[in-house]
Each structure stands twice: as structure tokens, then as C-alpha cells.
Short mmCIF file of C-alpha atoms in Angstrom, two decimals:
data_model
loop_
_atom_site.label_atom_id
_atom_site.label_comp_id
_atom_site.label_asym_id
_atom_site.label_seq_id
_atom_site.Cartn_x
_atom_site.Cartn_y
_atom_site.Cartn_z
CA MET A 1 -155.24 -22.09 -49.78
CA GLY A 2 -156.70 -24.54 -47.24
CA ARG A 3 -156.68 -23.76 -43.56
CA ARG A 4 -153.82 -25.29 -41.63
CA VAL A 5 -153.42 -25.92 -37.90
CA VAL A 6 -149.98 -26.36 -36.33
CA LEU A 7 -149.97 -28.16 -32.99
CA HIS A 8 -146.75 -27.35 -31.14
CA ILE A 9 -146.89 -30.16 -28.60
CA GLY A 10 -143.64 -29.73 -26.67
CA ALA A 11 -141.44 -31.26 -25.56
CA MET A 12 -141.02 -29.91 -22.05
CA LYS A 13 -137.93 -27.78 -21.30
CA THR A 14 -137.32 -26.99 -24.97
CA GLY A 15 -138.05 -23.27 -25.12
CA THR A 16 -141.82 -23.65 -25.27
CA SER A 17 -142.43 -20.78 -22.85
CA TYR A 18 -140.25 -18.52 -24.99
CA VAL A 19 -142.15 -19.44 -28.16
CA GLN A 20 -145.48 -18.95 -26.41
CA SER A 21 -144.38 -15.53 -25.17
CA VAL A 22 -143.44 -14.51 -28.72
CA LEU A 23 -146.79 -15.70 -30.06
CA GLY A 24 -148.78 -14.10 -27.26
CA SER A 25 -147.08 -10.71 -27.42
CA ASN A 26 -147.40 -10.47 -31.22
CA LYS A 27 -150.97 -11.67 -31.81
CA ASP A 28 -152.04 -8.64 -33.83
CA GLU A 29 -148.94 -8.78 -36.02
CA LEU A 30 -149.56 -12.46 -36.67
CA VAL A 31 -153.19 -11.86 -37.62
CA ASP A 32 -152.11 -9.23 -40.14
CA THR A 33 -150.16 -11.94 -41.95
CA GLY A 34 -152.90 -14.58 -41.84
CA VAL A 35 -151.74 -16.42 -38.72
CA GLU A 36 -153.75 -16.84 -35.50
CA PHE A 37 -152.59 -17.95 -32.05
CA LEU A 38 -155.87 -19.72 -31.50
CA GLY A 39 -157.53 -18.55 -28.28
CA GLY A 40 -154.24 -17.49 -26.68
CA PHE A 41 -152.08 -19.50 -24.31
CA ALA A 42 -154.30 -19.40 -21.21
CA ARG A 43 -157.33 -20.80 -23.04
CA GLN A 44 -155.20 -23.39 -24.81
CA THR A 45 -153.80 -24.55 -21.48
CA LYS A 46 -157.25 -24.99 -19.93
CA ALA A 47 -158.56 -26.76 -23.01
CA VAL A 48 -155.64 -29.20 -23.15
CA ARG A 49 -155.84 -29.93 -19.42
CA ASP A 50 -159.54 -30.70 -19.77
CA VAL A 51 -159.06 -33.19 -22.61
CA LEU A 52 -156.26 -34.92 -20.71
CA ARG A 53 -158.79 -35.64 -17.96
CA LEU A 54 -160.87 -37.81 -20.31
CA PRO A 55 -162.77 -40.10 -20.05
CA LYS A 56 -163.94 -38.24 -16.94
CA ASP A 57 -166.94 -35.96 -17.64
CA GLU A 58 -166.80 -36.56 -21.40
CA ARG A 59 -168.90 -33.66 -22.70
CA ARG A 60 -167.61 -31.01 -20.31
CA ASN A 61 -163.93 -31.84 -20.80
CA ARG A 62 -164.18 -31.59 -24.59
CA ARG A 63 -165.97 -28.23 -24.60
CA ARG A 64 -163.04 -25.80 -24.44
CA TRP A 65 -161.00 -27.70 -27.03
CA GLU A 66 -163.97 -27.87 -29.40
CA LYS A 67 -164.27 -24.09 -29.11
CA ILE A 68 -160.64 -23.71 -30.20
CA ALA A 69 -161.28 -26.13 -33.06
CA ARG A 70 -164.27 -24.08 -34.21
CA ALA A 71 -162.07 -20.99 -34.21
CA ALA A 72 -159.63 -22.86 -36.45
CA HIS A 73 -162.38 -23.75 -38.90
CA ASP A 74 -163.72 -20.18 -38.88
CA MET A 75 -160.48 -18.20 -38.84
CA ASP A 76 -159.95 -15.50 -41.43
CA GLY A 77 -156.32 -16.47 -41.88
CA TYR A 78 -154.79 -19.62 -43.29
CA THR A 79 -152.71 -20.86 -40.32
CA GLY A 80 -153.77 -21.40 -36.73
CA ILE A 81 -151.25 -22.24 -34.02
CA VAL A 82 -151.70 -24.08 -30.75
CA SER A 83 -148.60 -24.20 -28.53
CA MET A 84 -149.04 -26.21 -25.36
CA GLU A 85 -146.45 -28.71 -24.14
CA PHE A 86 -148.95 -30.83 -22.21
CA LEU A 87 -150.14 -32.10 -25.60
CA SER A 88 -147.03 -34.30 -25.50
CA PHE A 89 -148.58 -36.19 -22.55
CA ALA A 90 -151.53 -37.34 -24.64
CA ALA A 91 -152.32 -41.05 -24.68
CA PRO A 92 -153.88 -42.48 -27.88
CA ARG A 93 -157.44 -41.79 -26.65
CA HIS A 94 -156.50 -38.16 -26.00
CA VAL A 95 -154.83 -37.76 -29.40
CA GLU A 96 -158.07 -38.96 -31.00
CA ALA A 97 -160.06 -36.45 -28.95
CA PHE A 98 -157.73 -33.60 -29.93
CA LEU A 99 -157.85 -34.43 -33.64
CA ALA A 100 -161.54 -35.29 -34.11
CA PRO A 101 -162.86 -31.68 -34.11
CA LEU A 102 -160.02 -30.62 -36.43
CA GLU A 103 -161.15 -32.98 -39.19
CA GLY A 104 -161.03 -31.32 -42.60
CA LEU A 105 -158.07 -29.10 -41.68
CA ASP A 106 -154.43 -29.60 -42.65
CA VAL A 107 -153.04 -30.58 -39.23
CA ARG A 108 -149.29 -30.48 -38.66
CA VAL A 109 -147.51 -31.46 -35.46
CA LEU A 110 -144.35 -29.70 -34.31
CA LEU A 111 -141.93 -30.86 -31.62
CA THR A 112 -139.07 -28.78 -30.29
CA VAL A 113 -136.20 -31.00 -29.10
CA ARG A 114 -133.12 -30.13 -27.10
CA ASP A 115 -129.71 -31.54 -26.24
CA GLN A 116 -130.44 -34.10 -23.53
CA MET A 117 -127.35 -33.03 -21.59
CA ARG A 118 -129.12 -29.71 -21.10
CA VAL A 119 -132.57 -31.22 -20.68
CA VAL A 120 -131.72 -33.44 -17.71
CA PRO A 121 -130.83 -30.63 -15.25
CA ALA A 122 -133.75 -28.54 -16.53
CA GLN A 123 -136.13 -31.43 -15.95
CA TRP A 124 -134.74 -31.99 -12.44
CA GLN A 125 -135.48 -28.35 -11.68
CA THR A 126 -139.07 -28.82 -12.81
CA TYR A 127 -139.24 -31.96 -10.67
CA THR A 128 -138.06 -30.11 -7.55
CA ARG A 129 -140.60 -27.37 -8.23
CA ASN A 130 -143.38 -29.96 -8.25
CA LEU A 131 -142.88 -31.86 -4.97
CA GLY A 132 -139.85 -33.86 -6.12
CA THR A 133 -137.60 -35.03 -3.28
CA ASP A 134 -134.63 -36.73 -5.02
CA ASP A 135 -131.28 -34.99 -4.72
CA TRP A 136 -129.36 -34.45 -7.96
CA SER A 137 -127.24 -37.59 -7.92
CA SER A 138 -130.19 -39.78 -6.91
CA TYR A 139 -132.27 -38.25 -9.68
CA LEU A 140 -129.64 -39.15 -12.29
CA ARG A 141 -129.74 -42.81 -11.29
CA ALA A 142 -133.54 -42.85 -11.04
CA ILE A 143 -134.23 -41.57 -14.57
CA GLU A 144 -131.72 -43.85 -16.28
CA ALA A 145 -132.87 -46.99 -14.48
CA THR A 146 -134.87 -49.65 -16.32
CA PRO A 147 -137.92 -50.26 -14.09
CA GLY A 148 -138.45 -53.89 -15.14
CA ARG A 149 -141.24 -55.43 -13.12
CA ARG A 150 -141.03 -52.78 -10.43
CA THR A 151 -143.22 -49.71 -10.52
CA PRO A 152 -141.05 -46.86 -11.84
CA SER A 153 -140.24 -44.05 -9.45
CA ARG A 154 -141.97 -40.71 -9.79
CA ALA A 155 -138.70 -39.20 -11.00
CA HIS A 156 -138.39 -41.83 -13.74
CA ARG A 157 -142.05 -41.63 -14.73
CA THR A 158 -142.24 -37.84 -15.03
CA PHE A 159 -138.95 -37.56 -16.92
CA HIS A 160 -139.80 -40.17 -19.53
CA ARG A 161 -143.37 -38.97 -19.96
CA ALA A 162 -141.97 -35.56 -20.87
CA GLN A 163 -138.84 -36.52 -22.79
CA ASP A 164 -139.38 -39.80 -24.68
CA VAL A 165 -139.72 -38.10 -28.05
CA ALA A 166 -139.94 -41.30 -30.11
CA THR A 167 -142.96 -42.42 -28.07
CA ILE A 168 -144.59 -39.01 -28.46
CA VAL A 169 -144.03 -39.13 -32.22
CA GLU A 170 -145.50 -42.62 -32.43
CA ARG A 171 -148.68 -41.56 -30.61
CA TRP A 172 -149.20 -38.58 -32.92
CA SER A 173 -148.38 -40.50 -36.13
CA VAL A 174 -152.02 -41.21 -36.91
CA PRO A 175 -154.53 -40.44 -39.67
CA GLY A 176 -155.54 -36.82 -39.33
CA VAL A 177 -151.94 -35.61 -38.93
CA GLN A 178 -150.40 -34.67 -42.27
CA GLY A 179 -146.84 -34.39 -41.02
CA ILE A 180 -144.57 -34.11 -37.98
CA ASP A 181 -141.50 -31.88 -37.81
CA VAL A 182 -138.88 -31.50 -35.12
CA VAL A 183 -137.13 -28.21 -34.44
CA THR A 184 -133.80 -28.44 -32.64
CA VAL A 185 -133.20 -25.90 -29.89
CA PRO A 186 -129.98 -23.99 -30.67
CA PRO A 187 -127.12 -23.86 -28.16
CA SER A 188 -127.11 -21.13 -25.52
CA SER A 189 -124.42 -19.30 -27.51
CA ALA A 190 -126.80 -18.75 -30.45
CA PRO A 191 -128.58 -15.40 -31.01
CA ARG A 192 -131.64 -15.01 -28.80
CA ASP A 193 -134.01 -14.98 -31.77
CA GLU A 194 -132.66 -18.17 -33.39
CA LEU A 195 -135.25 -20.51 -31.85
CA TRP A 196 -138.04 -18.16 -32.94
CA ARG A 197 -136.66 -18.08 -36.47
CA ARG A 198 -136.59 -21.86 -36.62
CA PHE A 199 -140.12 -22.09 -35.23
CA ALA A 200 -141.29 -19.52 -37.76
CA GLN A 201 -139.69 -21.48 -40.60
CA ALA A 202 -141.40 -24.67 -39.45
CA THR A 203 -144.81 -23.01 -39.20
CA GLY A 204 -144.62 -20.78 -42.27
CA VAL A 205 -144.66 -17.57 -40.24
CA ARG A 206 -142.63 -14.53 -41.26
CA PRO A 207 -140.01 -14.25 -38.48
CA ASP A 208 -139.44 -10.53 -38.95
CA ILE A 209 -142.98 -9.55 -37.94
CA ALA A 210 -142.41 -10.38 -34.27
CA ASP A 211 -141.10 -7.83 -31.79
CA LEU A 212 -139.05 -9.74 -29.23
CA GLY A 213 -138.66 -6.76 -26.91
CA GLU A 214 -141.55 -7.80 -24.66
CA VAL A 215 -140.74 -11.50 -24.71
CA LYS A 216 -140.06 -13.05 -21.31
CA ASP A 217 -137.90 -16.07 -20.54
CA ASN A 218 -138.74 -18.48 -17.75
CA GLU A 219 -136.88 -17.68 -14.56
CA SER A 220 -134.32 -20.39 -13.81
CA LEU A 221 -133.07 -21.46 -10.41
CA GLY A 222 -129.55 -22.27 -9.27
CA TYR A 223 -128.37 -25.60 -7.91
CA ALA A 224 -128.68 -24.70 -4.21
CA ALA A 225 -132.18 -23.28 -4.74
CA CYS A 226 -133.38 -26.54 -6.30
CA ASP A 227 -131.73 -28.41 -3.44
CA TRP A 228 -133.67 -26.20 -0.99
CA LEU A 229 -136.92 -27.13 -2.71
CA ARG A 230 -136.29 -30.87 -2.64
CA ARG A 231 -135.55 -30.57 1.11
CA ALA A 232 -138.73 -28.56 1.66
CA ASN A 233 -141.06 -30.76 -0.38
CA PRO A 234 -141.52 -33.54 2.22
CA HIS A 235 -142.99 -30.86 4.49
CA LEU A 236 -145.41 -29.73 1.74
CA ASP A 237 -146.63 -33.02 0.27
CA ASP A 238 -149.99 -32.84 2.04
CA LEU A 239 -150.97 -29.69 0.13
CA ALA A 240 -153.37 -29.78 -2.80
CA PRO A 241 -151.62 -28.97 -6.11
CA ARG A 242 -153.15 -25.51 -6.33
CA SER A 243 -152.14 -24.65 -2.76
CA TYR A 244 -148.62 -25.92 -3.40
CA ARG A 245 -148.26 -23.77 -6.52
CA ARG A 246 -149.65 -20.74 -4.68
CA LEU A 247 -146.91 -21.12 -2.07
CA VAL A 248 -143.94 -22.17 -4.23
CA ARG A 249 -144.29 -20.04 -7.35
CA PRO A 250 -143.91 -16.60 -5.73
CA LEU A 251 -141.09 -17.97 -3.57
CA ALA A 252 -139.25 -19.28 -6.64
CA ARG A 253 -139.79 -16.07 -8.60
CA GLY A 254 -139.13 -13.52 -5.87
CA VAL A 255 -136.61 -15.17 -3.53
CA LEU A 256 -134.90 -18.19 -5.11
CA ALA A 257 -134.41 -16.96 -8.69
CA PRO A 258 -132.48 -13.80 -7.67
CA LEU A 259 -129.89 -16.05 -5.99
CA ARG A 260 -129.11 -17.85 -9.25
CA ASP A 261 -126.04 -15.84 -10.25
CA GLU A 262 -124.28 -16.65 -6.98
CA GLN A 263 -124.96 -20.40 -7.22
CA ASP A 264 -123.35 -23.24 -9.15
CA ARG A 265 -125.22 -25.35 -11.67
CA PRO A 266 -125.67 -29.12 -11.39
CA ARG A 267 -123.21 -31.16 -13.45
CA LEU A 268 -123.79 -34.51 -15.08
CA ASP A 269 -121.44 -37.22 -13.98
CA GLU A 270 -119.71 -39.32 -16.63
CA ARG A 271 -122.32 -42.08 -16.49
CA ALA A 272 -125.23 -39.67 -16.88
CA ALA A 273 -123.44 -37.86 -19.71
CA ALA A 274 -123.02 -41.15 -21.56
CA TRP A 275 -126.71 -41.89 -21.06
CA ALA A 276 -127.72 -38.43 -22.32
CA ARG A 277 -125.40 -38.85 -25.31
CA GLY A 278 -127.20 -42.09 -26.15
CA ARG A 279 -130.53 -40.30 -26.04
CA ASN A 280 -129.20 -37.62 -28.40
CA GLN A 281 -128.22 -40.40 -30.80
CA GLU A 282 -131.75 -41.80 -30.58
CA LEU A 283 -133.11 -38.39 -31.58
CA ARG A 284 -130.71 -38.27 -34.52
CA ASP A 285 -131.80 -41.76 -35.55
CA LEU A 286 -135.45 -40.68 -35.41
CA VAL A 287 -134.74 -37.87 -37.87
CA ALA A 288 -132.72 -40.21 -40.10
CA SER A 289 -135.62 -42.67 -40.20
CA GLY A 290 -137.67 -40.20 -42.23
CA ARG A 291 -140.60 -40.33 -39.80
CA VAL A 292 -140.17 -36.63 -39.03
CA GLY A 293 -138.89 -33.59 -40.80
CA LEU A 294 -136.07 -31.45 -39.43
CA VAL A 295 -135.70 -27.72 -38.94
CA GLY A 296 -132.41 -26.78 -37.33
CA ASP A 297 -129.18 -28.72 -37.04
CA LEU A 298 -128.39 -32.22 -35.80
CA ASP A 299 -125.19 -30.78 -34.31
CA ASP A 300 -127.50 -29.28 -31.67
CA LEU A 301 -127.85 -32.87 -30.40
CA PRO A 302 -124.18 -33.65 -29.71
CA VAL A 303 -122.76 -37.15 -29.40
CA PRO A 304 -119.19 -36.49 -28.24
CA GLU A 305 -116.81 -39.40 -27.97
CA ASP A 306 -114.79 -37.87 -25.15
CA LEU A 307 -116.67 -37.45 -21.87
CA SER A 308 -113.60 -37.08 -19.68
CA ALA A 309 -114.56 -33.50 -18.75
CA HIS A 310 -117.46 -34.91 -16.73
CA PRO A 311 -116.69 -35.96 -13.15
CA ARG A 312 -116.96 -39.59 -12.09
CA GLU A 313 -119.51 -38.55 -9.46
CA ALA A 314 -121.95 -35.66 -9.66
CA PRO A 315 -120.81 -32.92 -7.26
CA ALA A 316 -123.23 -31.94 -4.52
CA PRO A 317 -124.17 -28.26 -4.31
CA PRO A 318 -121.54 -26.30 -2.34
CA ALA A 319 -122.42 -26.36 1.33
CA ASP A 320 -121.95 -22.61 1.73
CA GLN A 321 -124.40 -21.91 -1.09
CA VAL A 322 -126.97 -24.31 0.36
CA LEU A 323 -126.67 -22.66 3.77
CA ARG A 324 -126.87 -19.15 2.32
CA CYS A 325 -130.02 -20.11 0.40
CA ALA A 326 -131.63 -21.64 3.49
CA GLN A 327 -130.86 -18.49 5.52
CA VAL A 328 -132.26 -16.14 2.87
CA VAL A 329 -135.47 -18.12 2.51
CA HIS A 330 -135.86 -18.40 6.28
CA ASP A 331 -135.46 -14.64 6.76
CA HIS A 332 -138.04 -14.03 4.03
CA ALA A 333 -140.50 -16.51 5.52
CA VAL A 334 -140.18 -15.11 9.04
CA ALA A 335 -140.77 -11.59 7.72
CA LEU A 336 -143.98 -12.72 6.01
CA THR A 337 -145.52 -13.76 9.33
CA GLY A 338 -144.18 -10.79 11.27
CA GLY A 339 -142.10 -13.09 13.43
CA ALA A 340 -138.61 -12.56 14.71
CA ALA A 341 -135.57 -14.62 13.85
CA ARG A 342 -134.40 -14.50 17.49
CA GLY A 343 -135.03 -17.79 19.23
CA GLY A 344 -135.42 -19.62 15.95
CA PRO A 345 -133.43 -22.55 14.61
CA ASP A 346 -129.65 -22.76 14.54
CA ARG A 347 -128.49 -20.51 11.69
CA ASP A 348 -125.98 -23.18 10.61
CA ASP A 349 -128.48 -26.08 10.49
CA VAL A 350 -129.82 -26.23 6.94
CA ASP A 351 -132.59 -28.76 7.57
CA ALA A 352 -133.80 -26.94 10.68
CA LEU A 353 -133.90 -23.67 8.73
CA VAL A 354 -135.86 -25.36 5.94
CA ARG A 355 -138.42 -26.87 8.34
CA ASP A 356 -138.97 -23.60 10.16
CA ALA A 357 -139.16 -21.61 6.92
CA VAL A 358 -141.82 -23.97 5.54
CA ALA A 359 -143.86 -23.57 8.73
CA HIS A 360 -143.77 -19.77 8.35
CA LEU A 361 -144.56 -19.95 4.62
CA ARG A 362 -147.57 -22.18 5.26
CA ARG A 363 -148.82 -19.86 7.97
CA ALA A 364 -148.45 -16.83 5.69
CA SER A 365 -150.22 -18.63 2.85
CA GLU A 366 -153.14 -19.57 5.11
CA GLU A 367 -153.45 -16.01 6.40
CA LYS A 368 -153.83 -14.73 2.80
CA ARG A 369 -156.94 -16.84 2.19
#
């Protein structure tokens, strides 16, 4: 049997972290059945990031990926898996660079796709956790807009780069790729292992070999927490990306995420729901075209006729939840610097609390260096 490489290229917000956690926590079990998670997730991430920097520093930025490719050629098993969602960002020149060292192998591309009505709020959360400043309702209008001659907004650009599946498929439909499959993400009501079982079916892995006990899901934030971040980001936009992540990630994990159960979730308004429904239909049409195979169920990409359950306007996050979040973060930030809340900003002024909290967080981050 010839060696095969499966490139799981995304898309973003489609359970990729869950799949990667399953693969990473069951590497030995996979190897015993002839399957290798090539290099592990951390090395795959660095290798993919390097190639995406091309044509800068041509030889250096190909090195890590070429090492993974050599491992694929030399593996004892028959299937090697790379799972890294940034592969979906690849322009044609990057796709060529990714595929060239895999020549001679049976290369298959796999895309996980998700109901766009669920993707949109998830993508907004990612946006707010990466310096995004649009509030929820503004974000909905920004991503659905047709840029025309105007330069698209950052919200529009980052959403469509991550979620335009037909464009991603077109870029990867090149010689050197023997087939492309899409796996639909099951609804939240499905058993927790259903996505893994579908992924395993698409890759030829035995699903029962994986122990899901150690698998971790990405922590998700509530509506008010994301709103706090978009308010804070204008006060953080001078930071280098690494410094921003060093400040925001522990805050999101340790302070904002625990507030999730007491916060609402953002809701699509009727217009955004109709737009997301149209995108689900486009995904269905892509499958029907025969350009990709399907694992899962097209019903996971719903196209409901009746959208009357969606409000005419997207509700803002409840003011009491926004204030509570701002107070919790402010208390945490003040404690980090050993300061005292007395004499600080008005406890009922959300924006003042956010500004002061950011100042304390920046000071604490600088003191750690």
C-alpha cells in the first residue's frame, strides 16, 4: 500500500482544535495502527507559518515543512496526518510550496465545514481576541458587505479569508492533490465523539483506538466578554502580536471564560441569518458539484425557509452583564499590580473601567519581562 498524506486544512472555527487534541493525545495508539500525526501540532504550526511567509527568506522558511515532508516519505505507517487550519490561508504560491516536497505521495485534502449560522459568532469571537474593534451588529454588516472598489475592512477580510470554502477548494484543486473531502461538523446536540468519528472515516483511521478522556475543547467566551475585548483593543493596538497574545490569552482563559455561563450569546439578526443561510446553500452546492466528497450530512448546513425567530436587529449584550464583566476584569487587573481599587474609576462607567484595567494589565505584563 502506498504512503498517503492527509492535509486537514481547516476551516477555522470548525472543531479543528478538538481534532488536533484527539490526534495529539493518541499519537502512540495511532502509530500502532499505521497512522502518524506527522511532527505533532506544535511543529506543524511553526512549519505552516514559515511557508506562509514566503517568498521572504526562501530557504529558511521551507526548512521545517520539508522536514515534515521527509517524515512522511520515511514513515513506517501508511497514513500521515497534518492538521493545521492556517493551511486554508495558502495562496497559490504557498500551495505549490506545501505540495512540492510531498511529490510521490498520495496527498488528500480534508476540510471541516460548519453551519454558517454558528460560524459567524465564533469568528467574531476570534476577531475580538485578535485586536478586532467592531461591536457585534457592526461586524454583521461588515462581513456581508460587498467591498467593490473600496478596500475591504479588516473584519470583512479576516472572515472571508477564513470562511470562503469554495475559494479554498479552488486553490487546493491542483495537480499533486488526489482528492478533496469535506466533513460537516455535527450540531451541538450530537454525541461528543461524532466529529472525531467523521474525521476518522474521512482519513481511514479506526475511530475506536482514540481515548477522548484527555481531549480538551477550546474555551469559549460569552457575549459580554467579547464586548469587553473589543472595547479594550483600541488601547492595545500598539502592541506587537506576541506581546498582545501574552497579555490577552491568560486573561481570556483565567478571567473571561469562567464568566461564560452567566452571559448571553450573540444572536444573528434576520438579515444576517438570511446571509448565513445563503452561505450554507453555497456549501451544499459545492458538494453537489462533485468537486469534493462528503463525510457527514448536508442537514448540518441548514437552509430554513422561516427566519422569523431571528430579531430584526441584533440585540446588544445586556448592560448589567457588560458592567459585571468590566468590574471583574478591573478587580483582577488591579490585583496583579498590587494596587487598590479605592480612588479608581467610577464602578458604573464601563469604558473607564476598561481603560484603567488595560493600564494595569499592561503594567503587570511589563513587570513580568
